mmCIF file of C-alpha atoms and ligand atoms in Angstrom:
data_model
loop_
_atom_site.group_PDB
_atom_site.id
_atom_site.type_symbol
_atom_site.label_atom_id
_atom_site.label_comp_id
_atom_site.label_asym_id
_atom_site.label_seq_id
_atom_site.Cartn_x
_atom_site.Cartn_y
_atom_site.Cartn_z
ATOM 1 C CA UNK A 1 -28.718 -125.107 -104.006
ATOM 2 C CA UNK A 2 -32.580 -123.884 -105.401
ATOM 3 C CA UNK A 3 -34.086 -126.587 -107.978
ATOM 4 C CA UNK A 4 -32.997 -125.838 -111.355
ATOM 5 C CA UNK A 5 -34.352 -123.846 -113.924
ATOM 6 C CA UNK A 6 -35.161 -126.617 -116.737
ATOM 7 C CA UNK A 7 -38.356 -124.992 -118.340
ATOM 8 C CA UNK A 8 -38.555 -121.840 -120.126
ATOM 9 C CA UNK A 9 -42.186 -120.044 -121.672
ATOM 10 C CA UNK A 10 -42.328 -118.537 -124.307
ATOM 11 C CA UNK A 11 -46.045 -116.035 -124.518
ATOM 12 C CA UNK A 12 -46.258 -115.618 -127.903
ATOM 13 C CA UNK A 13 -49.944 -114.810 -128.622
ATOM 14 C CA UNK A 14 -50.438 -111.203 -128.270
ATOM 15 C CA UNK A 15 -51.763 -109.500 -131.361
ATOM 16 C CA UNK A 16 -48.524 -106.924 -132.182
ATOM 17 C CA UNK A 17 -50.575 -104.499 -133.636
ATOM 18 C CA UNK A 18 -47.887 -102.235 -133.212
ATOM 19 C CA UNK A 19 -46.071 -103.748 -136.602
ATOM 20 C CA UNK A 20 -49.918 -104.353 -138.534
ATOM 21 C CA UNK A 21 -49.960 -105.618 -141.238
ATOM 22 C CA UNK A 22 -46.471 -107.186 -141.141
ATOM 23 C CA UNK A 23 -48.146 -109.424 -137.875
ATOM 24 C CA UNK A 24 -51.459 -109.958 -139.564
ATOM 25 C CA UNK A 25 -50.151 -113.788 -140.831
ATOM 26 C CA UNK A 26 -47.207 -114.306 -138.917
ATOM 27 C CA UNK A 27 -46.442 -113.584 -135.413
ATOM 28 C CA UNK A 28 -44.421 -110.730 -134.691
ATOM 29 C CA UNK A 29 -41.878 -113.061 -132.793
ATOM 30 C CA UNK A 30 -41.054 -114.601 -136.326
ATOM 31 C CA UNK A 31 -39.837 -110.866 -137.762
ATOM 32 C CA UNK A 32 -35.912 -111.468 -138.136
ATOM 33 C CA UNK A 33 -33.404 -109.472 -136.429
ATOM 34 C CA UNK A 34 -31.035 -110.150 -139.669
ATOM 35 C CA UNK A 35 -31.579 -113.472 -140.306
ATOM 36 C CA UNK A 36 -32.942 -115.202 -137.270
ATOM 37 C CA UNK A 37 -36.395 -114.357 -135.998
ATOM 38 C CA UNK A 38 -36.457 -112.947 -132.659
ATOM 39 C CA UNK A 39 -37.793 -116.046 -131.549
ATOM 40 C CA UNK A 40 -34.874 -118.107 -132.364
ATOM 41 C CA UNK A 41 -32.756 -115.540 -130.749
ATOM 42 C CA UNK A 42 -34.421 -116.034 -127.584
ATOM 43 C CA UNK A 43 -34.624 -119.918 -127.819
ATOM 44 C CA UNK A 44 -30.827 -119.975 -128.075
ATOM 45 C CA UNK A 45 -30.533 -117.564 -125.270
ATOM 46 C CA UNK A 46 -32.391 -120.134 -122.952
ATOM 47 C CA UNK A 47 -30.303 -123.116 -124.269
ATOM 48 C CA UNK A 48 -27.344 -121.368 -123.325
ATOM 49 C CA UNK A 49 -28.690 -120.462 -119.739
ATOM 50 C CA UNK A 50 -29.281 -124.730 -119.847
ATOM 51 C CA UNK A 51 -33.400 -125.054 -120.571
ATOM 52 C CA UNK A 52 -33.744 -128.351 -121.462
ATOM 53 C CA UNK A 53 -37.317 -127.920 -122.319
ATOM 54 C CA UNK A 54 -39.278 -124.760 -124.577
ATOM 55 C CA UNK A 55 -42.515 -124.180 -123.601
ATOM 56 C CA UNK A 56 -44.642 -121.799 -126.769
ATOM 57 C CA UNK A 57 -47.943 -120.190 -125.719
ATOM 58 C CA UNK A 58 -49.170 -119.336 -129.097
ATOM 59 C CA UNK A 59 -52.172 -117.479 -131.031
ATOM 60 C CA UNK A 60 -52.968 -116.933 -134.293
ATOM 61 C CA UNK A 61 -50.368 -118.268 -136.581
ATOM 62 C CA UNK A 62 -49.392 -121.107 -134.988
ATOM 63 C CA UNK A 63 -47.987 -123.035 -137.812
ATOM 64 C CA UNK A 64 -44.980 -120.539 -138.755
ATOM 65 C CA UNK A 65 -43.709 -121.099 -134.981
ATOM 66 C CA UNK A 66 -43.889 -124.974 -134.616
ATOM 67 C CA UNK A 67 -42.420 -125.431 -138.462
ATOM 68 C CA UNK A 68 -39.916 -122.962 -137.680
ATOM 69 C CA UNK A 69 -38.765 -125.258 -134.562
ATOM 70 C CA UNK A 70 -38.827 -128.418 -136.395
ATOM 71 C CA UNK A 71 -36.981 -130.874 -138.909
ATOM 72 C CA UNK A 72 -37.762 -129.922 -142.405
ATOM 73 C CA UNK A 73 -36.385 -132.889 -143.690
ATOM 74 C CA UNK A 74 -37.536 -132.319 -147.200
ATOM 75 C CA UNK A 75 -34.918 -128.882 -147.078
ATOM 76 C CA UNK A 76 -32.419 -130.820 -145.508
ATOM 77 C CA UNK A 77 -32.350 -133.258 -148.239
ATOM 78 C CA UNK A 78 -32.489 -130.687 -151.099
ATOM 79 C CA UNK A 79 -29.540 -128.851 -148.832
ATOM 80 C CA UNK A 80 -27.472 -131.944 -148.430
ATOM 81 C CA UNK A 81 -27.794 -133.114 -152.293
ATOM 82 C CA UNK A 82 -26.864 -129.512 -153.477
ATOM 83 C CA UNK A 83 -23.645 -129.516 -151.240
ATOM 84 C CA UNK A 84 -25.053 -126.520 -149.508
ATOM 85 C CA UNK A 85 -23.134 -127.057 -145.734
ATOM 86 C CA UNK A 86 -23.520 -124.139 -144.194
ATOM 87 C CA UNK A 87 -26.854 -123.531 -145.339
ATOM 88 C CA UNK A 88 -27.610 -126.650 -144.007
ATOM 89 C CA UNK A 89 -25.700 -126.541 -140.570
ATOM 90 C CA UNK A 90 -27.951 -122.963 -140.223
ATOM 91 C CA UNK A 91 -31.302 -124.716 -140.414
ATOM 92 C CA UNK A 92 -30.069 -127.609 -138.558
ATOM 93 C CA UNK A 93 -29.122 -125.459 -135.496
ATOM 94 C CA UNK A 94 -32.923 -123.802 -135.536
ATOM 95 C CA UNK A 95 -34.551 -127.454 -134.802
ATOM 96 C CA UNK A 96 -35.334 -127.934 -131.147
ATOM 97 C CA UNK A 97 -34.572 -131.886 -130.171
ATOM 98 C CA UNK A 98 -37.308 -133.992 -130.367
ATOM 99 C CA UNK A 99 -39.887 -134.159 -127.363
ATOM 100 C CA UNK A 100 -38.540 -131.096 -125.986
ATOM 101 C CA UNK A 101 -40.989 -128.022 -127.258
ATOM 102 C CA UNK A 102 -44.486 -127.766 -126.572
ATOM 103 C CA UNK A 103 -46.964 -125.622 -127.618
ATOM 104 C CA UNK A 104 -50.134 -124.637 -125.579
ATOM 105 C CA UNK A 105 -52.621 -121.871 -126.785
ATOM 106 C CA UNK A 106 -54.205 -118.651 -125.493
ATOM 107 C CA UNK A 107 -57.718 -118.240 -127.502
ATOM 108 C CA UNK A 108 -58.164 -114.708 -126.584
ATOM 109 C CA UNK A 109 -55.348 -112.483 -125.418
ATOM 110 C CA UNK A 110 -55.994 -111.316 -122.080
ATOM 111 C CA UNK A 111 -52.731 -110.382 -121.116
ATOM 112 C CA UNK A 112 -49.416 -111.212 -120.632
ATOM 113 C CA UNK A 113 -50.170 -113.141 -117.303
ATOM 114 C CA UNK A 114 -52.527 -115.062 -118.524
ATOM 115 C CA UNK A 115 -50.511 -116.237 -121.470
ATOM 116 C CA UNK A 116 -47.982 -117.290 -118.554
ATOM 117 C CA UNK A 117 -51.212 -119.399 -116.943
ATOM 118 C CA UNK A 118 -51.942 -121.370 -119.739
ATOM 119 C CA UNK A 119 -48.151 -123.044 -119.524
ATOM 120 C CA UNK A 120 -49.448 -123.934 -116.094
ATOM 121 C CA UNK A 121 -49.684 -127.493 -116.826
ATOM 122 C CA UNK A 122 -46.738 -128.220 -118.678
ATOM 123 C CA UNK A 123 -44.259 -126.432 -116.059
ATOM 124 C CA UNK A 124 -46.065 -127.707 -113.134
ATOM 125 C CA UNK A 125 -44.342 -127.523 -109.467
ATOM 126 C CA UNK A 126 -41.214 -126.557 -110.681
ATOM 127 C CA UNK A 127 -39.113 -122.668 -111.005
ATOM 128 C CA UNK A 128 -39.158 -121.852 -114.522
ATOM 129 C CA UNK A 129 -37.840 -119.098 -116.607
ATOM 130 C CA UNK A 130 -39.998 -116.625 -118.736
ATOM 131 C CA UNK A 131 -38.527 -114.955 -121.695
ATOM 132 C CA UNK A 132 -40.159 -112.024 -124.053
ATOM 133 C CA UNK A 133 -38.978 -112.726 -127.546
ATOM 134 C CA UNK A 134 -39.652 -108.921 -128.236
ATOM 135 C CA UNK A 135 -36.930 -107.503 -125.925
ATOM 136 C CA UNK A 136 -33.883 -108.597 -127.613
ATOM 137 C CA UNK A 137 -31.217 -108.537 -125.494
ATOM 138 C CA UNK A 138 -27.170 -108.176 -126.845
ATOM 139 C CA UNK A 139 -25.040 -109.358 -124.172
ATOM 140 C CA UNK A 140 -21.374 -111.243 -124.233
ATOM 141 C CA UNK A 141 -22.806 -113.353 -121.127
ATOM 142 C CA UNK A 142 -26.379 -113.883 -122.601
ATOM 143 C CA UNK A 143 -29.182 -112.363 -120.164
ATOM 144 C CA UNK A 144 -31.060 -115.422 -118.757
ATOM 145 C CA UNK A 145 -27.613 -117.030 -117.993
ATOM 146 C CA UNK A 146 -26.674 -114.315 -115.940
ATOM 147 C CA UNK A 147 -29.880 -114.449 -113.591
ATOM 148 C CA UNK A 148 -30.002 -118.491 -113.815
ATOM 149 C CA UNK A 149 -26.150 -118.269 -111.895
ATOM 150 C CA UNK A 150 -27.883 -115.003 -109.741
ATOM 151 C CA UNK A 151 -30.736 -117.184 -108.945
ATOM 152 C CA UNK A 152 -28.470 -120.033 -108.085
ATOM 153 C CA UNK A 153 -26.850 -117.893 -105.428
ATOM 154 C CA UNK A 154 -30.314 -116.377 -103.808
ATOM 155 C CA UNK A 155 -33.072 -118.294 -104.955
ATOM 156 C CA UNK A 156 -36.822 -117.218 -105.276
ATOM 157 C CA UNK A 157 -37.804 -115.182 -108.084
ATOM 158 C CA UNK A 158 -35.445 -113.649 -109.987
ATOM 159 C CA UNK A 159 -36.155 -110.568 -112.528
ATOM 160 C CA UNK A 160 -34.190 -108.786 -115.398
ATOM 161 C CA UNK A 161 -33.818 -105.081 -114.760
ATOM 162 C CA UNK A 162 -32.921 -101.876 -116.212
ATOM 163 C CA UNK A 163 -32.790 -98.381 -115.366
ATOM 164 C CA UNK A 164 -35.428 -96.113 -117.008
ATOM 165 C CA UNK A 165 -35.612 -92.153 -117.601
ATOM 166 C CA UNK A 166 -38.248 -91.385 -114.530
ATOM 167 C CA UNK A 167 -40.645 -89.781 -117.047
ATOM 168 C CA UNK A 168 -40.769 -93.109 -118.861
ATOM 169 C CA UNK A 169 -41.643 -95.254 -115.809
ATOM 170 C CA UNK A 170 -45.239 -95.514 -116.651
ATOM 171 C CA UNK A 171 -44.318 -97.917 -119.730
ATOM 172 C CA UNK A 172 -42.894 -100.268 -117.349
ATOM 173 C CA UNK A 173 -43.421 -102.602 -114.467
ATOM 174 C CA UNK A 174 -41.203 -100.770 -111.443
ATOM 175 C CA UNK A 175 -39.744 -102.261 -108.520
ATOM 176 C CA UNK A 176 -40.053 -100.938 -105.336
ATOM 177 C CA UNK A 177 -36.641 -101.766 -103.925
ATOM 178 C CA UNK A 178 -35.509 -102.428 -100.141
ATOM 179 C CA UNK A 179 -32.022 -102.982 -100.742
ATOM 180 C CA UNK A 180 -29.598 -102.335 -103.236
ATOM 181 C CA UNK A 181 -26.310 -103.444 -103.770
ATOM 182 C CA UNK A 182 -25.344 -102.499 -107.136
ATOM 183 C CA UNK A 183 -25.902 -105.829 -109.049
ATOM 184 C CA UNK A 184 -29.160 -107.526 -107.327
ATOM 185 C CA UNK A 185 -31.398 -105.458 -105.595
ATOM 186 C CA UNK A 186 -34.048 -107.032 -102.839
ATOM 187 C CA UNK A 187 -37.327 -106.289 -103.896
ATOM 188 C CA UNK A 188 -40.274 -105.064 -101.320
ATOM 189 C CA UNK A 189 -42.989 -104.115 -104.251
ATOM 190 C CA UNK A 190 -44.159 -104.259 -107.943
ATOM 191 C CA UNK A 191 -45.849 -101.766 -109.428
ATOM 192 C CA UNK A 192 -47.283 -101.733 -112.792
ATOM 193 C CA UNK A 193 -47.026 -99.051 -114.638
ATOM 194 C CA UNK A 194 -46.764 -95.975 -112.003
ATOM 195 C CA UNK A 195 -46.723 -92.663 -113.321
ATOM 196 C CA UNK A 196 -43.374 -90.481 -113.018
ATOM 197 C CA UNK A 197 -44.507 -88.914 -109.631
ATOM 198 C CA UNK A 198 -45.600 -92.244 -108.378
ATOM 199 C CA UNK A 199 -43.314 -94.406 -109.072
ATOM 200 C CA UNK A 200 -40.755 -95.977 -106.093
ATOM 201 C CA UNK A 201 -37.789 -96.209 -108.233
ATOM 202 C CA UNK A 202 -36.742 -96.013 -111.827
ATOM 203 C CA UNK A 203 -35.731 -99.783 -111.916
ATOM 204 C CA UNK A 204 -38.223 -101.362 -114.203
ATOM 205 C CA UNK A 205 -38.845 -105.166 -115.244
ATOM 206 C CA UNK A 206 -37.659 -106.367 -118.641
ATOM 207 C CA UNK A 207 -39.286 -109.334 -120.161
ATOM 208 C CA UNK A 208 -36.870 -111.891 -118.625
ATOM 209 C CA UNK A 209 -37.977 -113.703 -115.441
ATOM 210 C CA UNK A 210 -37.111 -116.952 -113.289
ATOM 211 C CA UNK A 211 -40.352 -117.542 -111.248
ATOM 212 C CA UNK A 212 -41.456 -120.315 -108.661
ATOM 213 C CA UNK A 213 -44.519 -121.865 -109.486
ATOM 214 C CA UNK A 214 -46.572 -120.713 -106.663
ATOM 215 C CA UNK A 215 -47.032 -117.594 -109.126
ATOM 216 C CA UNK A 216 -49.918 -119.644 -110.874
ATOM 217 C CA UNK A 217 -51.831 -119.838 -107.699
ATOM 218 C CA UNK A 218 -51.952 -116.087 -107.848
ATOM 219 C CA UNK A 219 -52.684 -115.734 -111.633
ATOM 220 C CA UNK A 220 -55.259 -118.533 -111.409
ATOM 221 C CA UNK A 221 -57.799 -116.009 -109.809
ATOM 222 C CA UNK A 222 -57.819 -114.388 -113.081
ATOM 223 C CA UNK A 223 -58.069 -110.751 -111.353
ATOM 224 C CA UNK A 224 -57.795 -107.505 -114.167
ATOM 225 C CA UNK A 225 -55.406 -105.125 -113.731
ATOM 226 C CA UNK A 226 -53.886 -101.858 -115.467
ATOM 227 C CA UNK A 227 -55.216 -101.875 -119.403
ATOM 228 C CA UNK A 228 -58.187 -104.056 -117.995
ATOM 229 C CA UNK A 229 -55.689 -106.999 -119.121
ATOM 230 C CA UNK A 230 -54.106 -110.093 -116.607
ATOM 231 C CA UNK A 231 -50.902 -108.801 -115.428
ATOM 232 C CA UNK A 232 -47.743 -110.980 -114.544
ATOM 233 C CA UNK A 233 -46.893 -108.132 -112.331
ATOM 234 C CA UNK A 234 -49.805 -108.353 -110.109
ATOM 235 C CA UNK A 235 -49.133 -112.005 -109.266
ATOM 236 C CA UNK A 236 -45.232 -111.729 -109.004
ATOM 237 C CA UNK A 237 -46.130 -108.996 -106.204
ATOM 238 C CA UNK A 238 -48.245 -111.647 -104.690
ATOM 239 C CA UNK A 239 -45.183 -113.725 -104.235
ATOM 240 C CA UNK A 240 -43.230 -111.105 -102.796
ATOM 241 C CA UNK A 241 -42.757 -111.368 -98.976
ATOM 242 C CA UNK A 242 -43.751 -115.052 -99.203
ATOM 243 C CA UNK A 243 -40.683 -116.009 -101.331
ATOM 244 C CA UNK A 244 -36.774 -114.374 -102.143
ATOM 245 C CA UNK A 245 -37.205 -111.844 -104.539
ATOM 246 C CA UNK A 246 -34.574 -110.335 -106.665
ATOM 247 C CA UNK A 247 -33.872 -107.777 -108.997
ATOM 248 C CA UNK A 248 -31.085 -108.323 -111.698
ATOM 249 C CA UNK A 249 -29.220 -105.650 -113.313
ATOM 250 C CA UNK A 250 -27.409 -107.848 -116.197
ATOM 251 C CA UNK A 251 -24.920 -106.800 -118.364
ATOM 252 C CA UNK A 252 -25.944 -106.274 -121.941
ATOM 253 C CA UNK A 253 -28.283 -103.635 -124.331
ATOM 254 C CA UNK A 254 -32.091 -104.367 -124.100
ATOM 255 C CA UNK A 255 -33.821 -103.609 -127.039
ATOM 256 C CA UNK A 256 -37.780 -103.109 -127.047
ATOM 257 C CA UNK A 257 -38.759 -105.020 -130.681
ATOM 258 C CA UNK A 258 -41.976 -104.406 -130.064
ATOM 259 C CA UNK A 259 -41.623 -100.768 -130.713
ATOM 260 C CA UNK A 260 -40.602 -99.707 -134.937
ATOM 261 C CA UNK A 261 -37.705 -98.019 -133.799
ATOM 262 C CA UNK A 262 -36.225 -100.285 -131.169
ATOM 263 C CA UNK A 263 -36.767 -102.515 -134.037
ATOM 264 C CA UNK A 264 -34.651 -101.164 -136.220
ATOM 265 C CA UNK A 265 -31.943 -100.545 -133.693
ATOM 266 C CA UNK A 266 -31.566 -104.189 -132.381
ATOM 267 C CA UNK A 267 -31.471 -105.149 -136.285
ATOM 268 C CA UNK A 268 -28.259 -101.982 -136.836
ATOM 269 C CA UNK A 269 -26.788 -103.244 -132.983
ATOM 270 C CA UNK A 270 -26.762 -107.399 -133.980
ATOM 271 C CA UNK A 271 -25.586 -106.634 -137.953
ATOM 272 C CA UNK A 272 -22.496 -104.647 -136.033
ATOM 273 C CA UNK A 273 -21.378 -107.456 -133.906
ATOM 274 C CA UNK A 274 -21.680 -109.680 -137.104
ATOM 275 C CA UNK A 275 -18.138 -110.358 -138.575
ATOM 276 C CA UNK A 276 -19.477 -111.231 -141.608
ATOM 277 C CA UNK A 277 -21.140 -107.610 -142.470
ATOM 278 C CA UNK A 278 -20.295 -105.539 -140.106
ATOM 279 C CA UNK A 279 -17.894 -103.437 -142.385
ATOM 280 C CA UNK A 280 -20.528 -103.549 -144.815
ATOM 281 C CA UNK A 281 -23.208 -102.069 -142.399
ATOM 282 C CA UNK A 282 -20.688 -99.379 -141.125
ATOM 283 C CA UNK A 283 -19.894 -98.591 -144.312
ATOM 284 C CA UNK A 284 -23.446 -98.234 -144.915
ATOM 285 C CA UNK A 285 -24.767 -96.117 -142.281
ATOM 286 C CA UNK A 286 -21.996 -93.343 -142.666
ATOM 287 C CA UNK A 287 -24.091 -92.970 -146.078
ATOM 288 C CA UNK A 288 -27.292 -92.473 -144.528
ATOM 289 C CA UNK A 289 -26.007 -89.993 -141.454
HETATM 290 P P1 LIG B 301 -47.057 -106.725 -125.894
HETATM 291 O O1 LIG B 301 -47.457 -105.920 -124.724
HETATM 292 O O2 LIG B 301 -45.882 -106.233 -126.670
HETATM 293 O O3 LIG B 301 -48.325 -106.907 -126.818
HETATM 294 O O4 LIG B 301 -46.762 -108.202 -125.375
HETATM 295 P P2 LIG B 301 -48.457 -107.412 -128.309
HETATM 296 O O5 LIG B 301 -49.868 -107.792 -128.530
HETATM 297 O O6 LIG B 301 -47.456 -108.505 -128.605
HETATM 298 O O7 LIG B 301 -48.057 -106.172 -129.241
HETATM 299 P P3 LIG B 301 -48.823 -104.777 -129.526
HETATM 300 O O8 LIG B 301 -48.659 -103.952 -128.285
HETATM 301 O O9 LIG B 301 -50.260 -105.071 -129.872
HETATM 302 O O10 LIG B 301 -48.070 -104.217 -130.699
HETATM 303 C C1 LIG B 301 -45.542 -108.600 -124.790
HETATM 304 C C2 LIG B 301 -45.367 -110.092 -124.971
HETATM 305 O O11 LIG B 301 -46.428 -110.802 -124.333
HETATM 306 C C3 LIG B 301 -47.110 -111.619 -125.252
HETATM 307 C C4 LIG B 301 -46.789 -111.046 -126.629
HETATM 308 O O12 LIG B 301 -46.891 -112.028 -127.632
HETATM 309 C C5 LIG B 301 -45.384 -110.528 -126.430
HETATM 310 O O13 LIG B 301 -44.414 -111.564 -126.574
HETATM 311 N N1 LIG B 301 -48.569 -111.606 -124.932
HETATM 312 C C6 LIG B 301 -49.175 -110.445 -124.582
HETATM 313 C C7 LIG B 301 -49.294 -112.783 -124.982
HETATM 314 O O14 LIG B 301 -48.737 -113.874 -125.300
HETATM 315 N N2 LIG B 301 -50.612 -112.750 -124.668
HETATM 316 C C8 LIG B 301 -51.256 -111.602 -124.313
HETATM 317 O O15 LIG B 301 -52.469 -111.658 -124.033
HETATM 318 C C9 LIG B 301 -50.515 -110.420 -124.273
#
């Protein structure tokens, strides 16, 4: 059996100036897919996969992140004396335990690897999980589950995959795949970005990983890659050869909240799994098409 995967990292300090100037005081991870932010969404995705401990690399805006994650006590008071239960059983489930969250900082964004790197000393030797609050995944099994129970079964390094229209591939990190069976497919390459023509397969990386920690030796050399920025891509490819490498194709609808639209259609997909509105919603949208 691997060791577990008992850490999760959150990067959280890029500038989304995609959604400006919704992002310009909060983080776009705090935007609310209905009435959760996507943050929230994702720490209760790792808590179901078992994380035990949430690691946040924050930027700006710190504050809305670690209040978000804590005991308001104060609300919980005014919740309790009002006889407002469910209210109160809502806020209660957004408060990570105590000791368990930690928050670390990237100063200057310089990409998505080196937001990983500066978790480097709370994870230490140990596999941990990576998740991208901005793809919002809808899944009955949630995503990170099903690669914790493929990674308990091969090991390694585990990514989240999905297949992408070949003239989109150069949005994406790509695998370059050896073997395929399907579900998992081995991995022989990484490739950032590749353009249509270039690229080995249409199998790209979504922003769910499980990674051993040697990836930090890699990312510690601080190299540039594509968009002159620190790529997690470059380093996982590092790994590969040296360690088991997977792709995952999970089960479930990836949505890219980082992108207006992708926004918006997470926000329509989670109201119509809701019970509570998603008549309502249905309803709705046959108005508006
Ligand atoms: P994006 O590539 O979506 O960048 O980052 P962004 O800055 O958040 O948004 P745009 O493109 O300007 O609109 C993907 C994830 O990686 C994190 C982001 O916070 C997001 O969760 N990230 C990216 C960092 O934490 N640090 C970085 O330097 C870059």
């Amino acid at each position: 059996m691997p060791k577990p995967v008992r850490k999760v990292v959150f990067p959280v300090a890029g500038l989304g100036t995609r959604f400006l100037p919704a992002t310009k005081a909060i983080p776009k991870e705090m935007l609310p897919i209905v009435d959760r932010p996507l943050l929230q969404h994702a720490v209760e995705e790792a808590r179901a996969a078992g994380i035990e401990d949430f690691v946040f690399v924050t930027g700006r805006s710190k504050r809305a992140i670690e209040d978000h994650f804590d005991a308001d006590t104060e609300l919980n008071r005014t919740l309790e004396e009002r006889g407002k239960a469910d209210a109160l059983d809502v806020v209660r489930h957004s408060e990570i335990a105590p000791g368990r969250c930690f928050y670390t900082r990237q100063q200057v964004p310089l990409g998505l690897g080196h937001a990983v790197w500066c978790a480097r000393a709370v994870i230490g030797d140990e596999p941990f999980a990576i998740v991208l609050p901005d793809d919002f995944v809808q899944a009955d099994k949630p995503c990170l589950q099903q690669m914790v129970e493929a990674y308990e079964q091969v090991g390694g390094n585990v990514v989240a995959v999905v297949d992408v229209p070949r003239e989109h591939t150069s949005r994406y990190g790509i695998l370059d795949v050896e073997k395929d069976d399907g579900r998992l497919a081995t991995v022989r390459g990484l490739v950032e970005k590749p353009k249509p023509a270039e690229a080995p397969s249409t199998l790209s990386v979504i922003g769910r990983y499980i990674l051993q920690p040697e990836v930090f030796d890699h990312l510690e050399k601080q190299q540039l890659g594509a968009g002159n920025e620190i790529q997690l891509t470059d380093a996982m490819a590092k790994l590969i050869g040296t360690q088991p490498f997977h792709g995952l194709r999970f089960e479930g609808n990836r949505y890219d909240c980082g992108d207006k639209v992708g926004f918006i259609e997470a926000t329509i997909a989670h109201a119509l799994k809701r019970p509570d509105m998603a008549d309502k919603v249905r309803e709705m949208l046959h108005k508006y098409c």
